[in-house]
XYZ file of C-alpha atoms in Angstrom:
483
model
C 0.345 0.104 -0.083
C 1.122 3.766 -0.294
C 0.207 6.400 2.347
C -0.888 10.016 1.127
C -0.569 12.641 4.559
C -2.539 16.245 3.483
C -1.707 18.838 5.591
C -4.366 21.302 4.972
C -5.132 24.701 7.679
C -8.448 23.868 8.770
C -7.358 19.835 8.733
C -4.713 16.368 8.121
C -6.150 13.820 6.082
C -4.636 10.360 5.840
C -5.489 7.847 2.543
C -4.048 4.688 1.741
C -4.705 3.148 -1.395
C -3.867 -0.330 -3.498
C -1.500 -0.557 -5.778
C -4.770 -0.173 -7.690
C -4.884 3.527 -6.631
C -7.999 2.699 -4.470
C -9.078 3.585 -1.938
C -8.332 1.405 1.526
C -8.453 3.705 4.262
C -8.978 7.659 4.930
C -8.823 9.363 8.014
C -9.126 13.284 8.756
C -8.511 14.839 11.999
C -9.409 18.249 12.358
C -7.321 21.601 13.323
C -7.400 24.763 14.850
C -5.418 28.078 13.275
C -5.480 30.844 16.055
C -5.790 34.783 15.630
C -3.706 37.152 17.849
C -3.991 40.427 16.215
C -6.054 41.366 13.158
C -4.318 39.773 10.240
C -2.563 37.160 11.451
C -3.444 34.060 11.342
C -0.964 30.653 13.288
C -1.208 27.427 14.222
C 1.771 25.154 16.400
C 3.913 22.476 15.094
C 3.452 20.255 17.392
C -0.780 20.326 16.880
C 0.169 19.116 14.147
C 2.344 15.993 15.271
C -0.396 15.686 17.285
C -2.915 15.331 14.403
C -0.875 13.274 12.581
C -0.509 11.189 15.076
C -4.130 10.613 16.038
C -4.756 9.676 12.144
C -1.964 6.999 11.901
C -3.128 5.198 15.473
C -6.774 5.423 13.469
C -5.644 3.630 10.252
C -3.799 1.286 12.131
C -6.355 0.360 14.332
C -8.666 0.055 10.912
C -6.006 -1.855 9.221
C -3.653 -3.654 11.623
C -1.401 -5.928 10.184
C -1.596 -4.706 6.999
C 0.045 -1.529 8.182
C 3.241 -3.384 7.766
C 1.912 -3.346 3.571
C 3.063 -0.187 2.861
C 5.950 1.045 0.835
C 5.291 4.140 0.237
C 5.105 7.592 1.901
C 4.008 11.137 0.519
C 3.420 15.046 1.735
C 1.280 17.280 0.902
C 0.742 20.571 3.187
C -0.858 23.489 3.262
C 1.836 26.743 1.175
C 4.599 29.770 2.315
C 3.938 28.576 6.296
C 7.449 30.031 8.381
C 8.609 27.289 10.570
C 11.110 28.478 12.456
C 13.906 25.782 14.317
C 16.710 26.487 16.409
C 19.815 24.533 16.038
C 18.645 21.852 18.668
C 15.363 21.607 16.232
C 12.972 22.992 18.284
C 10.172 25.802 17.009
C 10.512 29.153 18.055
C 7.440 29.850 18.002
C 4.274 28.928 16.138
C 3.883 28.748 12.440
C 2.804 31.571 10.555
C 0.556 30.867 7.766
C -0.140 31.287 3.724
C -3.207 33.227 4.738
C -1.549 35.521 7.028
C -1.235 39.293 6.297
C 0.721 40.642 8.714
C 3.988 41.068 6.357
C 2.123 43.224 3.823
C 4.623 46.391 3.569
C 8.098 44.156 3.662
C 6.301 41.586 0.421
C 5.926 45.414 -1.334
C 9.132 46.279 -0.241
C 11.036 43.254 -2.066
C 8.309 42.964 -4.392
C 10.028 46.235 -5.948
C 13.517 45.380 -5.729
C 13.734 43.545 -9.292
C 15.394 41.180 -8.500
C 13.139 38.898 -6.891
C 10.471 38.890 -9.823
C 13.458 38.361 -12.169
C 14.505 35.169 -10.010
C 11.667 33.445 -9.135
C 9.134 34.618 -12.595
C 6.333 36.039 -9.562
C 5.486 39.176 -7.783
C 6.739 38.839 -3.900
C 3.016 38.545 -2.499
C 1.989 39.525 1.800
C 1.189 35.388 2.036
C 5.161 33.848 0.665
C 7.011 33.030 2.917
C 10.460 35.064 2.622
C 8.062 38.317 4.069
C 7.549 36.705 6.948
C 11.128 36.757 7.763
C 11.802 40.041 7.369
C 8.702 40.590 9.218
C 10.201 38.477 12.521
C 13.680 40.176 12.109
C 11.664 43.799 12.357
C 8.992 42.290 14.942
C 10.607 39.981 17.214
C 14.544 39.371 16.553
C 15.208 37.391 19.481
C 13.182 34.615 17.581
C 15.280 35.631 14.163
C 18.861 35.293 15.139
C 17.629 32.635 17.185
C 16.839 31.175 13.562
C 18.507 27.795 12.228
C 15.901 25.896 9.756
C 13.032 28.017 8.090
C 10.897 25.193 7.116
C 7.715 24.786 5.579
C 4.323 22.876 7.270
C 4.649 19.383 5.352
C 8.531 19.181 5.042
C 8.231 19.384 9.487
C 6.265 16.736 9.558
C 9.410 15.163 7.190
C 11.737 15.607 10.328
C 8.872 14.239 12.250
C 9.078 10.790 10.538
C 12.674 11.255 8.727
C 14.588 12.576 10.731
C 15.500 14.681 8.116
C 15.564 18.199 6.886
C 14.445 17.898 3.138
C 11.657 20.264 0.908
C 10.936 19.842 -2.924
C 10.640 21.692 -5.906
C 6.377 22.599 -5.616
C 6.743 23.656 -2.451
C 9.933 25.931 -2.182
C 8.214 28.252 -4.665
C 6.492 29.824 -3.344
C 8.883 30.562 -0.847
C 9.846 34.436 -2.432
C 14.163 32.320 -2.115
C 13.686 29.730 -5.333
C 15.577 30.034 -8.536
C 12.439 28.373 -10.342
C 14.063 27.973 -13.380
C 16.772 26.855 -12.020
C 14.710 24.705 -9.819
C 17.761 25.753 -6.879
C 17.872 27.993 -3.376
C 18.973 31.533 -5.190
C 21.317 32.347 -2.242
C 20.754 36.285 -3.514
C 17.706 36.592 -2.478
C 17.854 34.435 1.127
C 20.843 36.756 1.243
C 18.340 39.935 0.556
C 16.274 38.685 3.584
C 19.684 38.572 5.974
C 19.142 35.087 5.949
C 22.088 31.683 4.287
C 21.480 29.056 2.863
C 22.345 26.877 5.220
C 19.201 28.405 7.042
C 16.626 26.170 4.918
C 16.576 22.079 3.779
C 18.425 20.654 1.148
C 16.001 20.514 -2.040
C 14.841 17.223 -3.987
C 11.944 16.817 -6.314
C 8.509 15.803 -5.383
C 9.218 12.333 -6.786
C 12.920 11.578 -5.169
C 12.753 9.152 -0.965
C 13.325 11.846 1.259
C 14.637 10.047 3.954
C 13.123 6.377 5.488
C 11.057 6.566 7.857
C 12.577 5.826 11.726
C 12.477 2.744 13.796
C 10.376 4.008 16.529
C 7.809 5.229 14.338
C 7.547 1.564 12.288
C 7.544 -0.427 15.365
C 4.704 1.976 16.675
C 2.397 1.941 14.103
C 3.163 -1.454 12.618
C 5.252 -0.553 8.869
C 9.001 -1.894 8.098
C 11.540 0.076 7.863
C 13.048 1.076 4.499
C 9.301 2.926 4.139
C 10.095 5.166 1.608
C 9.181 9.360 2.588
C 8.432 11.260 -0.568
C 9.787 14.421 -1.457
C 6.072 15.371 -2.110
C 4.252 18.483 -3.075
C 2.654 21.922 -2.139
C -0.966 21.765 -1.839
C -1.970 22.709 -5.435
C 0.291 20.730 -7.206
C 0.000 18.056 -4.859
C -3.600 18.077 -7.037
C -2.723 18.227 -9.594
C -0.999 15.009 -9.495
C -3.491 13.388 -8.031
C -6.061 14.756 -11.571
C -3.439 13.717 -13.279
C -3.355 17.505 -14.371
C 0.564 17.014 -15.345
C 1.265 17.011 -19.476
C 1.081 20.547 -21.073
C -2.567 21.477 -22.236
C -3.992 19.353 -19.226
C -5.635 21.400 -15.955
C -7.359 21.161 -13.920
C -10.351 23.950 -11.577
C -11.232 24.183 -8.012
C -14.288 25.513 -6.739
C -12.871 25.569 -2.753
C -12.835 28.701 -0.942
C -10.685 30.254 -2.597
C -10.399 28.832 -6.150
C -8.042 27.502 -8.355
C -6.921 27.624 -12.268
C -4.251 25.316 -12.573
C -2.657 24.943 -15.930
C 0.664 21.904 -16.274
C 4.268 23.602 -18.721
C 6.774 21.694 -20.250
C 8.444 25.152 -19.348
C 8.754 27.810 -17.047
C 7.191 30.264 -18.001
C 7.428 33.787 -15.676
C 5.288 36.219 -16.068
C 4.344 38.595 -12.815
C 3.441 41.229 -14.216
C -0.378 39.100 -14.576
C -0.510 37.770 -10.904
C -0.257 34.563 -12.443
C 1.889 32.464 -10.409
C 4.769 30.315 -12.393
C 6.029 27.288 -10.259
C 7.707 24.571 -10.187
C 5.472 21.312 -10.549
C 5.958 18.246 -8.214
C 7.682 16.178 -11.078
C 11.444 17.026 -12.956
C 11.812 19.217 -15.373
C 8.081 20.969 -15.190
C 6.383 23.496 -14.599
C 2.847 25.023 -13.765
C 1.048 28.647 -14.030
C -1.767 29.326 -11.598
C -4.336 31.834 -10.966
C -5.764 32.456 -7.800
C -9.782 33.526 -6.741
C -9.881 35.241 -4.017
C -13.520 33.820 -2.870
C -14.785 31.194 -4.871
C -17.464 28.856 -3.358
C -16.988 30.883 -0.451
C -18.114 34.143 -2.313
C -21.515 31.565 -2.578
C -21.456 30.581 0.773
C -21.872 34.305 2.614
C -24.800 34.450 0.479
C -27.045 31.256 2.558
C -25.932 32.500 5.349
C -27.350 35.908 4.376
C -29.819 34.541 2.858
C -30.275 31.875 5.784
C -31.158 28.843 2.728
C -28.306 26.927 1.972
C -25.757 26.739 -1.267
C -27.071 23.729 -2.830
C -30.819 25.291 -2.372
C -29.662 28.473 -3.876
C -28.504 27.130 -7.315
C -31.782 24.827 -7.552
C -33.710 27.728 -7.705
C -31.862 28.505 -11.584
C -32.810 24.750 -12.956
C -31.460 22.775 -14.754
C -30.898 24.679 -17.270
C -28.417 27.042 -18.170
C -29.914 30.608 -17.910
C -29.416 34.061 -20.325
C -27.237 36.172 -18.173
C -29.435 38.676 -15.849
C -29.326 42.359 -15.367
C -27.600 42.227 -12.185
C -23.938 42.077 -11.733
C -21.363 41.643 -8.819
C -17.596 41.887 -8.061
C -17.069 39.016 -5.966
C -14.287 40.136 -3.750
C -15.028 39.542 -0.262
C -12.088 38.859 0.274
C -9.853 41.476 -1.975
C -8.352 39.546 -5.380
C -5.045 38.241 -6.379
C -5.103 37.002 -10.131
C -4.856 38.890 -11.847
C -5.199 42.294 -9.676
C -3.462 41.995 -7.363
C -5.484 43.987 -4.665
C -5.923 42.808 -1.185
C -7.988 46.908 -1.204
C -10.853 45.069 -3.022
C -14.313 45.423 -2.110
C -17.261 43.063 -3.011
C -20.434 44.412 -4.630
C -23.552 44.353 -6.014
C -25.225 46.462 -9.080
C -28.031 46.018 -11.668
C -30.709 45.969 -8.662
C -34.350 47.077 -9.190
C -37.155 46.490 -6.660
C -37.887 43.557 -8.843
C -35.306 41.776 -8.202
C -34.962 38.335 -6.894
C -32.993 36.360 -4.404
C -32.261 33.441 -7.774
C -31.360 36.695 -9.442
C -29.004 37.354 -6.944
C -28.004 33.940 -6.197
C -27.865 33.667 -10.377
C -25.427 36.543 -9.993
C -22.759 35.412 -7.703
C -22.194 32.347 -9.573
C -21.854 34.490 -12.390
C -18.938 37.274 -11.221
C -17.125 33.511 -9.494
C -16.982 32.195 -13.049
C -16.100 35.879 -14.753
C -13.243 36.047 -12.391
C -11.995 32.782 -13.539
C -12.794 33.645 -16.897
C -9.785 37.601 -16.274
C -7.699 33.850 -15.148
C -7.723 32.313 -17.710
C -6.691 35.795 -19.923
C -4.040 36.594 -17.443
C -2.964 32.707 -18.279
C -2.759 32.944 -22.011
C -1.182 35.927 -21.840
C 1.834 34.132 -19.931
C 1.443 31.516 -23.167
C -0.282 28.951 -21.430
C -3.460 27.553 -24.029
C -6.032 24.707 -21.453
C -7.023 22.008 -23.578
C -9.259 20.655 -21.223
C -10.389 20.893 -17.180
C -10.691 18.767 -14.284
C -13.448 19.915 -11.723
C -12.915 19.822 -8.275
C -13.238 21.255 -4.770
C -16.744 21.695 -2.813
C -18.406 24.288 -5.593
C -17.492 21.348 -8.347
C -20.719 19.918 -6.695
C -23.133 21.952 -8.518
C -23.789 20.822 -12.643
C -25.246 23.854 -12.945
C -21.768 26.388 -12.161
C -19.567 23.515 -14.235
C -22.486 24.167 -16.989
C -21.989 28.205 -16.378
C -18.400 28.219 -16.498
C -17.813 25.547 -19.876
C -20.141 28.899 -21.082
C -17.717 31.286 -19.803
C -13.972 29.639 -20.309
C -14.632 28.087 -23.254
C -13.202 25.406 -22.043
C -14.910 21.320 -21.810
C -14.160 20.766 -17.929
C -15.098 17.242 -16.154
C -16.224 15.982 -13.779
C -14.089 12.639 -12.055
C -16.819 9.892 -10.848
C -14.373 9.640 -7.698
C -14.547 12.189 -4.567
C -12.505 15.135 -4.626
C -9.589 13.546 -2.164
C -7.624 15.604 -4.222
C -3.590 16.095 -2.778
C -4.318 13.247 -0.617
C -4.641 11.062 -3.758
C -1.432 12.893 -5.281
C 0.296 12.623 -2.542
C -0.121 8.940 -2.800
C 1.033 8.467 -6.116
C 4.355 10.269 -5.294
C 5.234 8.043 -1.915
C 4.172 5.521 -4.955
C 6.834 6.288 -7.120
C 9.647 6.895 -4.739
C 9.112 3.457 -3.524
C 9.790 2.146 -6.880
C 7.170 0.861 -6.860
C 5.596 3.430 -10.086
C 7.078 5.650 -13.171
C 5.208 8.390 -13.178
C 3.325 7.698 -16.176
C 1.968 4.243 -14.313
C 1.583 6.458 -10.985
C -0.157 9.862 -12.903
C -3.648 8.859 -14.567
C -6.696 10.779 -15.240
C -9.178 10.079 -13.170
C -12.457 8.657 -15.076
C -15.061 11.384 -15.808
C -18.395 10.758 -14.527
C -19.550 14.528 -16.506
C -18.434 16.334 -19.558
C -19.499 19.797 -19.652
C -19.510 21.219 -23.159
C -20.165 25.346 -23.662
C -22.883 26.834 -25.007
C -22.905 27.915 -27.822
C -26.301 29.838 -27.661
C -25.287 31.809 -24.542
C -21.479 32.897 -25.031
C -22.341 35.490 -26.533
C -24.559 37.354 -24.333
C -22.463 36.033 -21.103
C -19.540 37.863 -22.936
C -21.776 40.625 -22.901
C -22.689 40.175 -19.036
C -18.733 39.779 -19.092
C -17.470 43.776 -20.332
C -20.280 44.982 -17.950
C -18.162 42.842 -15.475
C -15.170 44.243 -16.738
C -16.670 47.984 -16.371
C -18.111 47.337 -13.313
C -15.139 46.435 -12.060
C -11.977 48.779 -13.615
C -14.937 51.854 -12.324
C -14.130 49.896 -8.413
C -10.680 50.238 -8.847
C -11.061 53.740 -10.619
C -12.473 54.570 -6.908
C -16.209 55.530 -8.142
């Protein structure tokens, strides 16, 4: 068997699969996030270890002696988090997470230094790791002075499992310290943050073995000592591995709390001016581009809370056939926006309201507004040189066939819905564990899922939808002008 461990923000998920990639067992253990001040978001790394141990205990209880059949373990996790260790390996403070915005001033200062975009191929966003360290140097100098290692969240799990300080290319891409084209740390960028190459872990590919399971853990959970722990991947790259999104032209669309438009690429094609992420993939000699929508399914969730009606019931009001666009426009910037505007200050709004406007029309406007932001992301990826032939839909919002029909029409790209549930990053991690153990090649492991439905663009509605999109763009430009 092969075990995938996905360290998310709200939970850690464990997934065991057999050589045919059938699910043997899965367990999820919740995690909490603390917010000591406005804009702060932190977790205690020891809580990750406690949750991992709880999950492994539950897995052993369920499958018993079959734990000895596990040959490879893969890791995936939330990106960008700053996990800080001293020279003894002790954690110095709570991990500053990806959605922590305290270092926005520091991020802007680093981004103004042209070497960062030139070397990384990306804007320095406040969520990235580098500005967090600059903030710490200013505000917690006693902590900064003790830092011996900066680890990303999933790599702290690796240290626990194997004793190895290591990371891999996809997760390292989100630090703002990686020479993304060369797939190696940039001593120049580390130096700009008053850090050295000795304070970051060694880098390997996601498909490589980073180490072997410690004997004490093998004994506790009934596993073999020679279990390989793969390099793994950041959460979105791991999801791509789980969905078979590994070749040029393939992509996935995630309708989660935030939204992601992800495309695998065969070459490094940076375009930081578009706010598109250009990162290494979890596979050797492969990269990916990614646009991020900060409010996707969460926009529908917000509207659901306002109405006191479940999201599925709101969408059911629209019927099963795709409707022509309505007269109401929704700008879904409830949490600012990432791609392509890179503006955390953008706000949401409805326009075109009258006394006759119905709840269903507002629901339709919310779905259309999110779809139009994905269209802006599609155009940004296109401007960066990436064309997508088809998209696999994932995330909670993908349960709505109406929304997927709308997205296929707005994006003019076929959208496929898999038959299997949303296993995502945990499955990708398990596949990387399979490859690292030598049990399968990339081609054998990274297969596309079976498809339940394929949604094509509605040619009869594309013209009116594009007219509505132009109205959306006009409203957004007015917002940016402060009108």
